PDB file of N, CA, C and O in Angstrom, chain B, residues numbered from 101:
ATOM      1  N   MET B 101    -110.896 -13.096-177.578  1.00  0.00           N
ATOM      2  CA  MET B 101    -111.072 -12.625-175.781  1.00  0.00           C
ATOM      3  C   MET B 101    -109.313 -12.174-175.229  1.00  0.00           C
ATOM      4  O   MET B 101    -108.295 -12.861-175.308  1.00  0.00           O
ATOM      5  N   PRO B 102    -109.441 -11.205-174.847  1.00  0.00           N
ATOM      6  CA  PRO B 102    -108.218 -10.273-174.727  1.00  0.00           C
ATOM      7  C   PRO B 102    -108.421 -11.243-173.323  1.00  0.00           C
ATOM      8  O   PRO B 102    -109.430 -11.638-172.739  1.00  0.00           O
ATOM      9  N   ILE B 103    -106.504 -11.484-173.003  1.00  0.00           N
ATOM     10  CA  ILE B 103    -105.416 -12.206-172.083  1.00  0.00           C
ATOM     11  C   ILE B 103    -105.896 -11.574-171.208  1.00  0.00           C
ATOM     12  O   ILE B 103    -106.879 -12.138-171.689  1.00  0.00           O
ATOM     13  N   ASP B 104    -106.398 -10.682-170.009  1.00  0.00           N
ATOM     14  CA  ASP B 104    -105.415  -8.882-169.528  1.00  0.00           C
ATOM     15  C   ASP B 104    -105.136  -9.874-168.259  1.00  0.00           C
ATOM     16  O   ASP B 104    -105.605  -9.255-167.304  1.00  0.00           O
ATOM     17  N   SER B 105    -104.450 -11.464-167.643  1.00  0.00           N
ATOM     18  CA  SER B 105    -103.302 -11.576-166.390  1.00  0.00           C
ATOM     19  C   SER B 105    -102.133 -11.010-165.647  1.00  0.00           C
ATOM     20  O   SER B 105    -101.763  -9.969-166.190  1.00  0.00           O
ATOM     21  N   PRO B 106    -101.819 -11.150-165.182  1.00  0.00           N
ATOM     22  CA  PRO B 106    -100.515 -10.246-165.383  1.00  0.00           C
ATOM     23  C   PRO B 106     -99.986 -12.077-165.087  1.00  0.00           C
ATOM     24  O   PRO B 106    -100.354 -13.203-164.754  1.00  0.00           O
ATOM     25  N   PHE B 107     -98.676 -11.077-165.598  1.00  0.00           N
ATOM     26  CA  PHE B 107     -96.982 -11.915-166.558  1.00  0.00           C
ATOM     27  C   PHE B 107     -95.780 -11.244-165.918  1.00  0.00           C
ATOM     28  O   PHE B 107     -95.521 -10.115-165.501  1.00  0.00           O
ATOM     29  N   ASP B 108     -95.399 -11.955-165.977  1.00  0.00           N
ATOM     30  CA  ASP B 108     -93.775 -11.716-165.248  1.00  0.00           C
ATOM     31  C   ASP B 108     -93.273 -11.300-167.032  1.00  0.00           C
ATOM     32  O   ASP B 108     -93.435 -10.100-167.259  1.00  0.00           O
ATOM     33  N   LYS B 109     -92.816 -11.964-168.031  1.00  0.00           N
ATOM     34  CA  LYS B 109     -92.319 -11.767-169.099  1.00  0.00           C
ATOM     35  C   LYS B 109     -93.386 -11.759-170.282  1.00  0.00           C
ATOM     36  O   LYS B 109     -94.449 -12.263-169.919  1.00  0.00           O
ATOM     37  N   GLU B 110     -93.379 -11.338-171.540  1.00  0.00           N
ATOM     38  CA  GLU B 110     -93.817 -11.623-172.676  1.00  0.00           C
ATOM     39  C   GLU B 110     -92.998 -11.138-174.003  1.00  0.00           C
ATOM     40  O   GLU B 110     -92.555 -10.060-174.401  1.00  0.00           O
ATOM     41  N   ILE B 111     -93.027 -12.669-174.552  1.00  0.00           N
ATOM     42  CA  ILE B 111     -92.734 -12.320-175.950  1.00  0.00           C
ATOM     43  C   ILE B 111     -93.008 -12.866-177.522  1.00  0.00           C
ATOM     44  O   ILE B 111     -93.423 -14.007-177.728  1.00  0.00           O
ATOM     45  N   ASP B 112     -92.883 -12.443-178.000  1.00  0.00           N
ATOM     46  CA  ASP B 112     -93.927 -11.717-179.160  1.00  0.00           C
ATOM     47  C   ASP B 112     -92.743 -12.959-180.960  1.00  0.00           C
ATOM     48  O   ASP B 112     -91.725 -12.830-181.640  1.00  0.00           O
ATOM     49  N   ALA B 113     -94.326 -14.300-180.728  1.00  0.00           N
ATOM     50  CA  ALA B 113     -93.150 -14.171-181.510  1.00  0.00           C
ATOM     51  C   ALA B 113     -94.089 -15.087-182.878  1.00  0.00           C
ATOM     52  O   ALA B 113     -94.216 -16.246-183.272  1.00  0.00           O
ATOM     53  N   SER B 114     -94.641 -13.569-183.264  1.00  0.00           N
ATOM     54  CA  SER B 114     -95.971 -13.362-184.365  1.00  0.00           C
ATOM     55  C   SER B 114     -94.959 -13.232-185.726  1.00  0.00           C
ATOM     56  O   SER B 114     -93.755 -12.978-185.703  1.00  0.00           O
ATOM     57  N   GLY B 115     -95.832 -13.490-186.947  1.00  0.00           N
ATOM     58  CA  GLY B 115     -95.456 -14.208-188.282  1.00  0.00           C
ATOM     59  C   GLY B 115     -94.574 -15.483-187.979  1.00  0.00           C
ATOM     60  O   GLY B 115     -95.128 -16.345-188.659  1.00  0.00           O
ATOM     61  N   LEU B 116     -93.357 -16.168-187.244  1.00  0.00           N
ATOM     62  CA  LEU B 116     -92.711 -17.121-187.216  1.00  0.00           C
ATOM     63  C   LEU B 116     -94.315 -17.551-187.437  1.00  0.00           C
ATOM     64  O   LEU B 116     -95.410 -17.002-187.313  1.00  0.00           O
ATOM     65  N   ALA B 117     -93.583 -19.404-188.004  1.00  0.00           N
ATOM     66  CA  ALA B 117     -93.860 -20.588-188.908  1.00  0.00           C
ATOM     67  C   ALA B 117     -93.530 -21.461-187.669  1.00  0.00           C
ATOM     68  O   ALA B 117     -92.330 -21.556-187.414  1.00  0.00           O
ATOM     69  N   CYS B 118     -94.509 -22.197-186.753  1.00  0.00           N
ATOM     70  CA  CYS B 118     -93.508 -23.616-186.522  1.00  0.00           C
ATOM     71  C   CYS B 118     -92.211 -24.142-186.688  1.00  0.00           C
ATOM     72  O   CYS B 118     -91.810 -24.296-187.842  1.00  0.00           O
ATOM     73  N   PRO B 119     -91.513 -24.434-185.778  1.00  0.00           N
ATOM     74  CA  PRO B 119     -91.114 -24.568-184.605  1.00  0.00           C
ATOM     75  C   PRO B 119     -91.132 -23.714-183.669  1.00  0.00           C
ATOM     76  O   PRO B 119     -90.696 -24.008-182.556  1.00  0.00           O
ATOM     77  N   MET B 120     -90.160 -21.426-185.065  1.00  0.00           N
ATOM     78  CA  MET B 120     -89.988 -21.151-184.440  1.00  0.00           C
ATOM     79  C   MET B 120     -91.124 -20.566-182.664  1.00  0.00           C
ATOM     80  O   MET B 120     -90.593 -20.469-181.558  1.00  0.00           O
ATOM     81  N   PRO B 121     -92.190 -20.372-182.854  1.00  0.00           N
ATOM     82  CA  PRO B 121     -92.875 -19.396-180.950  1.00  0.00           C
ATOM     83  C   PRO B 121     -91.934 -20.921-179.690  1.00  0.00           C
ATOM     84  O   PRO B 121     -91.338 -20.784-178.621  1.00  0.00           O
ATOM     85  N   ILE B 122     -92.308 -22.489-180.720  1.00  0.00           N
ATOM     86  CA  ILE B 122     -92.207 -22.662-179.830  1.00  0.00           C
ATOM     87  C   ILE B 122     -89.660 -23.006-178.942  1.00  0.00           C
ATOM     88  O   ILE B 122     -89.000 -23.631-178.112  1.00  0.00           O
ATOM     89  N   VAL B 123     -89.552 -22.020-180.023  1.00  0.00           N
ATOM     90  CA  VAL B 123     -88.108 -22.937-179.368  1.00  0.00           C
ATOM     91  C   VAL B 123     -88.473 -20.578-178.774  1.00  0.00           C
ATOM     92  O   VAL B 123     -87.651 -19.948-178.109  1.00  0.00           O
ATOM     93  N   LYS B 124     -89.290 -20.205-179.099  1.00  0.00           N
ATOM     94  CA  LYS B 124     -88.522 -19.263-178.644  1.00  0.00           C
ATOM     95  C   LYS B 124     -88.873 -18.601-177.069  1.00  0.00           C
ATOM     96  O   LYS B 124     -88.496 -17.526-176.604  1.00  0.00           O
ATOM     97  N   THR B 125     -89.795 -19.738-176.402  1.00  0.00           N
ATOM     98  CA  THR B 125     -91.201 -20.000-175.807  1.00  0.00           C
ATOM     99  C   THR B 125     -89.801 -20.747-174.325  1.00  0.00           C
ATOM    100  O   THR B 125     -89.363 -20.405-173.227  1.00  0.00           O
ATOM    101  N   LYS B 126     -89.672 -21.688-175.151  1.00  0.00           N
ATOM    102  CA  LYS B 126     -88.769 -22.633-174.929  1.00  0.00           C
ATOM    103  C   LYS B 126     -87.975 -21.161-173.775  1.00  0.00           C
ATOM    104  O   LYS B 126     -88.015 -20.690-172.638  1.00  0.00           O
ATOM    105  N   LYS B 127     -87.326 -21.003-175.125  1.00  0.00           N
ATOM    106  CA  LYS B 127     -85.882 -20.308-174.408  1.00  0.00           C
ATOM    107  C   LYS B 127     -86.663 -19.090-173.490  1.00  0.00           C
ATOM    108  O   LYS B 127     -87.522 -19.324-174.339  1.00  0.00           O
ATOM    109  N   ALA B 128     -86.917 -18.601-173.081  1.00  0.00           N
ATOM    110  CA  ALA B 128     -88.185 -17.410-172.762  1.00  0.00           C
ATOM    111  C   ALA B 128     -87.810 -17.862-171.234  1.00  0.00           C
ATOM    112  O   ALA B 128     -87.262 -17.126-170.413  1.00  0.00           O
ATOM    113  N   LEU B 129     -88.328 -19.601-170.951  1.00  0.00           N
ATOM    114  CA  LEU B 129     -89.043 -20.041-169.665  1.00  0.00           C
ATOM    115  C   LEU B 129     -87.650 -20.266-168.571  1.00  0.00           C
ATOM    116  O   LEU B 129     -87.518 -20.107-167.357  1.00  0.00           O
ATOM    117  N   ALA B 130     -86.678 -20.735-169.721  1.00  0.00           N
ATOM    118  CA  ALA B 130     -85.676 -21.114-169.235  1.00  0.00           C
ATOM    119  C   ALA B 130     -84.974 -20.027-168.783  1.00  0.00           C
ATOM    120  O   ALA B 130     -83.840 -20.321-168.407  1.00  0.00           O
ATOM    121  N   GLY B 131     -85.298 -18.756-168.686  1.00  0.00           N
ATOM    122  CA  GLY B 131     -84.915 -17.477-167.898  1.00  0.00           C
ATOM    123  C   GLY B 131     -85.345 -17.655-167.176  1.00  0.00           C
ATOM    124  O   GLY B 131     -84.584 -18.042-166.289  1.00  0.00           O
ATOM    125  N   LEU B 132     -86.981 -17.588-166.726  1.00  0.00           N
ATOM    126  CA  LEU B 132     -87.582 -17.529-165.714  1.00  0.00           C
ATOM    127  C   LEU B 132     -87.578 -19.025-164.214  1.00  0.00           C
ATOM    128  O   LEU B 132     -87.478 -20.250-164.281  1.00  0.00           O
ATOM    129  N   SER B 133     -87.739 -18.047-163.041  1.00  0.00           N
ATOM    130  CA  SER B 133     -87.597 -18.876-162.205  1.00  0.00           C
ATOM    131  C   SER B 133     -89.247 -19.806-161.558  1.00  0.00           C
ATOM    132  O   SER B 133     -90.389 -19.364-161.426  1.00  0.00           O
ATOM    133  N   SER B 134     -88.711 -21.101-161.302  1.00  0.00           N
ATOM    134  CA  SER B 134     -89.753 -21.390-161.266  1.00  0.00           C
ATOM    135  C   SER B 134     -90.962 -20.502-160.057  1.00  0.00           C
ATOM    136  O   SER B 134     -90.894 -19.813-159.039  1.00  0.00           O
ATOM    137  N   GLY B 135     -91.974 -21.054-160.948  1.00  0.00           N
ATOM    138  CA  GLY B 135     -93.662 -19.918-160.420  1.00  0.00           C
ATOM    139  C   GLY B 135     -93.887 -18.752-161.175  1.00  0.00           C
ATOM    140  O   GLY B 135     -94.867 -18.047-160.931  1.00  0.00           O
ATOM    141  N   GLN B 136     -92.820 -18.382-162.358  1.00  0.00           N
ATOM    142  CA  GLN B 136     -93.187 -16.363-163.207  1.00  0.00           C
ATOM    143  C   GLN B 136     -94.276 -17.202-164.340  1.00  0.00           C
ATOM    144  O   GLN B 136     -94.574 -18.269-164.877  1.00  0.00           O
ATOM    145  N   VAL B 137     -94.632 -15.432-164.153  1.00  0.00           N
ATOM    146  CA  VAL B 137     -95.146 -16.486-165.959  1.00  0.00           C
ATOM    147  C   VAL B 137     -94.916 -15.335-166.743  1.00  0.00           C
ATOM    148  O   VAL B 137     -94.668 -14.136-166.617  1.00  0.00           O
ATOM    149  N   LEU B 138     -95.212 -16.713-168.114  1.00  0.00           N
ATOM    150  CA  LEU B 138     -94.869 -15.747-169.655  1.00  0.00           C
ATOM    151  C   LEU B 138     -95.940 -15.488-170.397  1.00  0.00           C
ATOM    152  O   LEU B 138     -97.010 -16.042-170.148  1.00  0.00           O
ATOM    153  N   ARG B 139     -95.844 -14.890-171.087  1.00  0.00           N
ATOM    154  CA  ARG B 139     -96.861 -14.477-172.209  1.00  0.00           C
ATOM    155  C   ARG B 139     -96.362 -14.943-172.905  1.00  0.00           C
ATOM    156  O   ARG B 139     -95.228 -15.402-172.771  1.00  0.00           O
ATOM    157  N   ILE B 140     -97.223 -14.993-174.152  1.00  0.00           N
ATOM    158  CA  ILE B 140     -96.392 -15.575-175.062  1.00  0.00           C
ATOM    159  C   ILE B 140     -97.930 -14.977-176.328  1.00  0.00           C
ATOM    160  O   ILE B 140     -99.125 -15.252-176.217  1.00  0.00           O
ATOM    161  N   LEU B 141     -97.308 -14.221-177.292  1.00  0.00           N
ATOM    162  CA  LEU B 141     -98.304 -14.492-178.149  1.00  0.00           C
ATOM    163  C   LEU B 141     -97.772 -14.727-180.313  1.00  0.00           C
ATOM    164  O   LEU B 141     -96.635 -14.736-180.784  1.00  0.00           O
ATOM    165  N   SER B 142     -98.817 -14.838-180.897  1.00  0.00           N
ATOM    166  CA  SER B 142     -98.447 -15.644-181.456  1.00  0.00           C
ATOM    167  C   SER B 142    -100.053 -15.927-182.630  1.00  0.00           C
ATOM    168  O   SER B 142    -101.262 -15.945-182.403  1.00  0.00           O
ATOM    169  N   THR B 143     -98.783 -16.193-184.497  1.00  0.00           N
ATOM    170  CA  THR B 143     -99.960 -15.743-185.388  1.00  0.00           C
ATOM    171  C   THR B 143    -100.233 -17.834-185.455  1.00  0.00           C
ATOM    172  O   THR B 143    -101.067 -18.696-185.734  1.00  0.00           O
ATOM    173  N   ASP B 144     -99.344 -17.709-185.148  1.00  0.00           N
ATOM    174  CA  ASP B 144     -98.968 -19.564-186.127  1.00  0.00           C
ATOM    175  C   ASP B 144     -99.983 -20.377-185.427  1.00  0.00           C
ATOM    176  O   ASP B 144     -99.741 -20.573-184.236  1.00  0.00           O
ATOM    177  N   PRO B 145    -101.502 -21.099-186.095  1.00  0.00           N
ATOM    178  CA  PRO B 145    -102.491 -21.539-185.893  1.00  0.00           C
ATOM    179  C   PRO B 145    -101.980 -22.764-184.950  1.00  0.00           C
ATOM    180  O   PRO B 145    -102.518 -22.974-183.863  1.00  0.00           O
ATOM    181  N   GLY B 146    -100.871 -23.584-185.453  1.00  0.00           N
ATOM    182  CA  GLY B 146     -99.885 -24.734-184.831  1.00  0.00           C
ATOM    183  C   GLY B 146     -99.708 -24.360-183.634  1.00  0.00           C
ATOM    184  O   GLY B 146     -99.810 -25.321-182.872  1.00  0.00           O
ATOM    185  N   SER B 147     -99.445 -23.208-183.013  1.00  0.00           N
ATOM    186  CA  SER B 147     -98.703 -23.371-181.756  1.00  0.00           C
ATOM    187  C   SER B 147     -99.964 -23.210-180.559  1.00  0.00           C
ATOM    188  O   SER B 147     -99.787 -22.679-179.463  1.00  0.00           O
ATOM    189  N   VAL B 148    -100.922 -23.641-180.917  1.00  0.00           N
ATOM    190  CA  VAL B 148    -102.271 -24.152-179.970  1.00  0.00           C
ATOM    191  C   VAL B 148    -101.941 -25.414-179.319  1.00  0.00           C
ATOM    192  O   VAL B 148    -101.886 -25.384-178.089  1.00  0.00           O
ATOM    193  N   PRO B 149    -101.663 -26.751-180.042  1.00  0.00           N
ATOM    194  CA  PRO B 149    -102.121 -27.674-179.799  1.00  0.00           C
ATOM    195  C   PRO B 149    -100.296 -27.350-179.112  1.00  0.00           C
ATOM    196  O   PRO B 149    -100.032 -27.141-177.928  1.00  0.00           O
ATOM    197  N   ASP B 150     -99.382 -27.396-180.157  1.00  0.00           N
ATOM    198  CA  ASP B 150     -97.536 -27.168-179.589  1.00  0.00           C
ATOM    199  C   ASP B 150     -97.602 -26.208-178.183  1.00  0.00           C
ATOM    200  O   ASP B 150     -96.525 -26.281-177.591  1.00  0.00           O
ATOM    201  N   MET B 151     -98.685 -25.238-177.423  1.00  0.00           N
ATOM    202  CA  MET B 151     -97.737 -24.859-176.525  1.00  0.00           C
ATOM    203  C   MET B 151     -99.377 -25.288-175.172  1.00  0.00           C
ATOM    204  O   MET B 151    -100.040 -24.623-174.376  1.00  0.00           O
ATOM    205  N   ALA B 152     -99.350 -26.511-175.559  1.00  0.00           N
ATOM    206  CA  ALA B 152    -100.245 -27.707-174.761  1.00  0.00           C
ATOM    207  C   ALA B 152     -99.625 -28.662-175.329  1.00  0.00           C
ATOM    208  O   ALA B 152    -100.338 -29.663-175.251  1.00  0.00           O
ATOM    209  N   ALA B 153     -98.805 -28.851-175.786  1.00  0.00           N
ATOM    210  CA  ALA B 153     -98.042 -30.236-174.781  1.00  0.00           C
ATOM    211  C   ALA B 153     -96.948 -30.052-174.151  1.00  0.00           C
ATOM    212  O   ALA B 153     -96.378 -30.739-173.304  1.00  0.00           O
ATOM    213  N   LEU B 154     -96.510 -28.334-174.984  1.00  0.00           N
ATOM    214  CA  LEU B 154     -94.994 -28.012-174.035  1.00  0.00           C
ATOM    215  C   LEU B 154     -95.456 -28.171-172.648  1.00  0.00           C
ATOM    216  O   LEU B 154     -94.649 -28.385-171.744  1.00  0.00           O
ATOM    217  N   ALA B 155     -96.796 -28.071-172.430  1.00  0.00           N
ATOM    218  CA  ALA B 155     -96.732 -27.517-171.320  1.00  0.00           C
ATOM    219  C   ALA B 155     -96.300 -28.468-169.870  1.00  0.00           C
ATOM    220  O   ALA B 155     -95.596 -28.464-168.860  1.00  0.00           O
ATOM    221  N   GLU B 156     -97.681 -29.534-170.923  1.00  0.00           N
ATOM    222  CA  GLU B 156     -97.312 -30.775-170.852  1.00  0.00           C
ATOM    223  C   GLU B 156     -95.740 -31.765-170.241  1.00  0.00           C
ATOM    224  O   GLU B 156     -95.339 -32.175-169.152  1.00  0.00           O
ATOM    225  N   GLN B 157     -95.421 -31.787-171.174  1.00  0.00           N
ATOM    226  CA  GLN B 157     -93.957 -32.146-171.305  1.00  0.00           C
ATOM    227  C   GLN B 157     -93.664 -31.809-170.165  1.00  0.00           C
ATOM    228  O   GLN B 157     -93.788 -32.624-169.250  1.00  0.00           O
ATOM    229  N   GLY B 158     -93.235 -30.617-169.949  1.00  0.00           N
ATOM    230  CA  GLY B 158     -92.697 -30.017-169.045  1.00  0.00           C
ATOM    231  C   GLY B 158     -92.345 -29.615-168.348  1.00  0.00           C
ATOM    232  O   GLY B 158     -91.233 -29.346-167.893  1.00  0.00           O
ATOM    233  N   GLY B 159     -94.292 -29.380-167.912  1.00  0.00           N
ATOM    234  CA  GLY B 159     -94.818 -29.777-166.372  1.00  0.00           C
ATOM    235  C   GLY B 159     -94.887 -28.113-166.015  1.00  0.00           C
ATOM    236  O   GLY B 159     -94.453 -27.516-165.029  1.00  0.00           O
ATOM    237  N   HIS B 160     -95.243 -27.862-166.607  1.00  0.00           N
ATOM    238  CA  HIS B 160     -95.681 -26.195-166.484  1.00  0.00           C
ATOM    239  C   HIS B 160     -97.388 -26.001-167.042  1.00  0.00           C
ATOM    240  O   HIS B 160     -97.892 -27.016-167.524  1.00  0.00           O
ATOM    241  N   ALA B 161     -98.133 -24.909-166.988  1.00  0.00           N
ATOM    242  CA  ALA B 161     -99.533 -25.153-166.611  1.00  0.00           C
ATOM    243  C   ALA B 161     -99.342 -24.092-167.235  1.00  0.00           C
ATOM    244  O   ALA B 161     -98.623 -23.133-166.953  1.00  0.00           O
ATOM    245  N   LEU B 162    -100.343 -24.374-168.542  1.00  0.00           N
ATOM    246  CA  LEU B 162    -101.004 -23.140-169.783  1.00  0.00           C
ATOM    247  C   LEU B 162    -102.562 -22.932-168.464  1.00  0.00           C
ATOM    248  O   LEU B 162    -103.474 -23.638-168.035  1.00  0.00           O
ATOM    249  N   LEU B 163    -101.921 -21.159-168.236  1.00  0.00           N
ATOM    250  CA  LEU B 163    -102.854 -21.251-167.824  1.00  0.00           C
ATOM    251  C   LEU B 163    -104.093 -20.739-168.405  1.00  0.00           C
ATOM    252  O   LEU B 163    -105.225 -20.919-167.957  1.00  0.00           O
ATOM    253  N   GLU B 164    -103.647 -19.852-169.818  1.00  0.00           N
ATOM    254  CA  GLU B 164    -104.696 -19.075-170.491  1.00  0.00           C
ATOM    255  C   GLU B 164    -104.473 -19.695-171.713  1.00  0.00           C
ATOM    256  O   GLU B 164    -103.497 -20.443-171.757  1.00  0.00           O
ATOM    257  N   SER B 165    -105.398 -19.511-173.094  1.00  0.00           N
ATOM    258  CA  SER B 165    -104.859 -19.657-174.080  1.00  0.00           C
ATOM    259  C   SER B 165    -106.286 -19.230-174.808  1.00  0.00           C
ATOM    260  O   SER B 165    -107.316 -19.893-174.931  1.00  0.00           O
ATOM    261  N   GLY B 166    -105.987 -17.921-175.234  1.00  0.00           N
ATOM    262  CA  GLY B 166    -107.007 -17.488-176.441  1.00  0.00           C
ATOM    263  C   GLY B 166    -106.813 -16.543-177.411  1.00  0.00           C
ATOM    264  O   GLY B 166    -105.686 -16.433-177.894  1.00  0.00           O
ATOM    265  N   ARG B 167    -107.854 -15.725-177.845  1.00  0.00           N
ATOM    266  CA  ARG B 167    -107.293 -15.205-179.332  1.00  0.00           C
ATOM    267  C   ARG B 167    -107.285 -13.014-178.754  1.00  0.00           C
ATOM    268  O   ARG B 167    -108.100 -12.594-177.932  1.00  0.00           O
ATOM    269  N   ALA B 168    -106.297 -12.145-179.384  1.00  0.00           N
ATOM    270  CA  ALA B 168    -106.243 -11.346-179.153  1.00  0.00           C
ATOM    271  C   ALA B 168    -106.534 -10.546-180.763  1.00  0.00           C
ATOM    272  O   ALA B 168    -106.258 -11.475-181.522  1.00  0.00           O
ATOM    273  N   GLY B 169    -106.698 -10.058-181.132  1.00  0.00           N
ATOM    274  CA  GLY B 169    -107.483  -9.512-182.763  1.00  0.00           C
ATOM    275  C   GLY B 169    -106.766 -11.724-183.840  1.00  0.00           C
ATOM    276  O   GLY B 169    -107.245 -12.850-183.968  1.00  0.00           O
ATOM    277  N   ASP B 170    -105.213 -10.830-184.318  1.00  0.00           N
ATOM    278  CA  ASP B 170    -104.905 -11.864-185.426  1.00  0.00           C
ATOM    279  C   ASP B 170    -104.189 -13.457-184.213  1.00  0.00           C
ATOM    280  O   ASP B 170    -104.040 -14.653-184.464  1.00  0.00           O
ATOM    281  N   ALA B 171    -103.892 -12.508-182.769  1.00  0.00           N
ATOM    282  CA  ALA B 171    -102.973 -13.626-182.422  1.00  0.00           C
ATOM    283  C   ALA B 171    -103.174 -14.285-181.493  1.00  0.00           C
ATOM    284  O   ALA B 171    -104.029 -13.840-180.728  1.00  0.00           O
ATOM    285  N   PHE B 172    -102.444 -15.758-181.077  1.00  0.00           N
ATOM    286  CA  PHE B 172    -103.121 -16.463-180.224  1.00  0.00           C
ATOM    287  C   PHE B 172    -102.373 -15.959-179.034  1.00  0.00           C
ATOM    288  O   PHE B 172    -101.147 -15.935-179.143  1.00  0.00           O
ATOM    289  N   VAL B 173    -102.886 -15.572-177.967  1.00  0.00           N
ATOM    290  CA  VAL B 173    -102.216 -15.547-176.661  1.00  0.00           C
ATOM    291  C   VAL B 173    -102.391 -16.966-175.233  1.00  0.00           C
ATOM    292  O   VAL B 173    -103.364 -17.376-174.601  1.00  0.00           O
ATOM    293  N   PHE B 174    -100.947 -17.323-175.227  1.00  0.00           N
ATOM    294  CA  PHE B 174    -100.842 -17.906-173.784  1.00  0.00           C
ATOM    295  C   PHE B 174    -100.602 -17.316-172.480  1.00  0.00           C
ATOM    296  O   PHE B 174    -100.953 -16.136-172.447  1.00  0.00           O
ATOM    297  N   LEU B 175    -100.025 -17.844-171.193  1.00  0.00           N
ATOM    298  CA  LEU B 175    -100.224 -17.501-170.443  1.00  0.00           C
ATOM    299  C   LEU B 175     -99.873 -18.740-169.939  1.00  0.00           C
ATOM    300  O   LEU B 175    -100.654 -19.645-169.646  1.00  0.00           O
ATOM    301  N   LEU B 176     -97.963 -18.749-169.799  1.00  0.00           N
ATOM    302  CA  LEU B 176     -97.844 -20.216-169.338  1.00  0.00           C
ATOM    303  C   LEU B 176     -97.000 -19.999-167.919  1.00  0.00           C
ATOM    304  O   LEU B 176     -96.174 -19.089-167.984  1.00  0.00           O
ATOM    305  N   ARG B 177     -97.053 -20.437-167.123  1.00  0.00           N
ATOM    306  CA  ARG B 177     -96.527 -20.821-165.186  1.00  0.00           C
ATOM    307  C   ARG B 177     -95.554 -21.626-165.727  1.00  0.00           C
ATOM    308  O   ARG B 177     -96.038 -22.307-166.631  1.00  0.00           O
ATOM    309  N   LYS B 178     -93.946 -21.910-165.487  1.00  0.00           N
ATOM    310  CA  LYS B 178     -92.514 -22.031-165.403  1.00  0.00           C
ATOM    311  C   LYS B 178     -93.116 -23.078-164.242  1.00  0.00           C
ATOM    312  O   LYS B 178     -93.606 -22.568-163.234  1.00  0.00           O
ATOM    313  N   ALA B 179     -93.097 -24.016-164.326  1.00  0.00           N
ATOM    314  CA  ALA B 179     -92.999 -25.174-162.916  1.00  0.00           C
ATOM    315  C   ALA B 179     -91.869 -25.225-161.942  1.00  0.00           C
ATOM    316  O   ALA B 179     -91.886 -26.040-161.020  1.00  0.00           O
TER     317      ALA B 179
END
């Protein structure tokens, strides 16, 4: 199911293994203002629990997660 919700910035971590999708996500979140939405693409299956943990630990909202072809897609709203 593709995720088509609006977002402010997108990063593509496809082809990167753990922990790089999380590292890139943290760096991108640092450049956003509170309330902005980041869309992350990743092909690493480990990113599914990692994104949920990152959101919980950082107080961010994991708005959506799903698949788009071979990629996992996440929408995070910065706390």
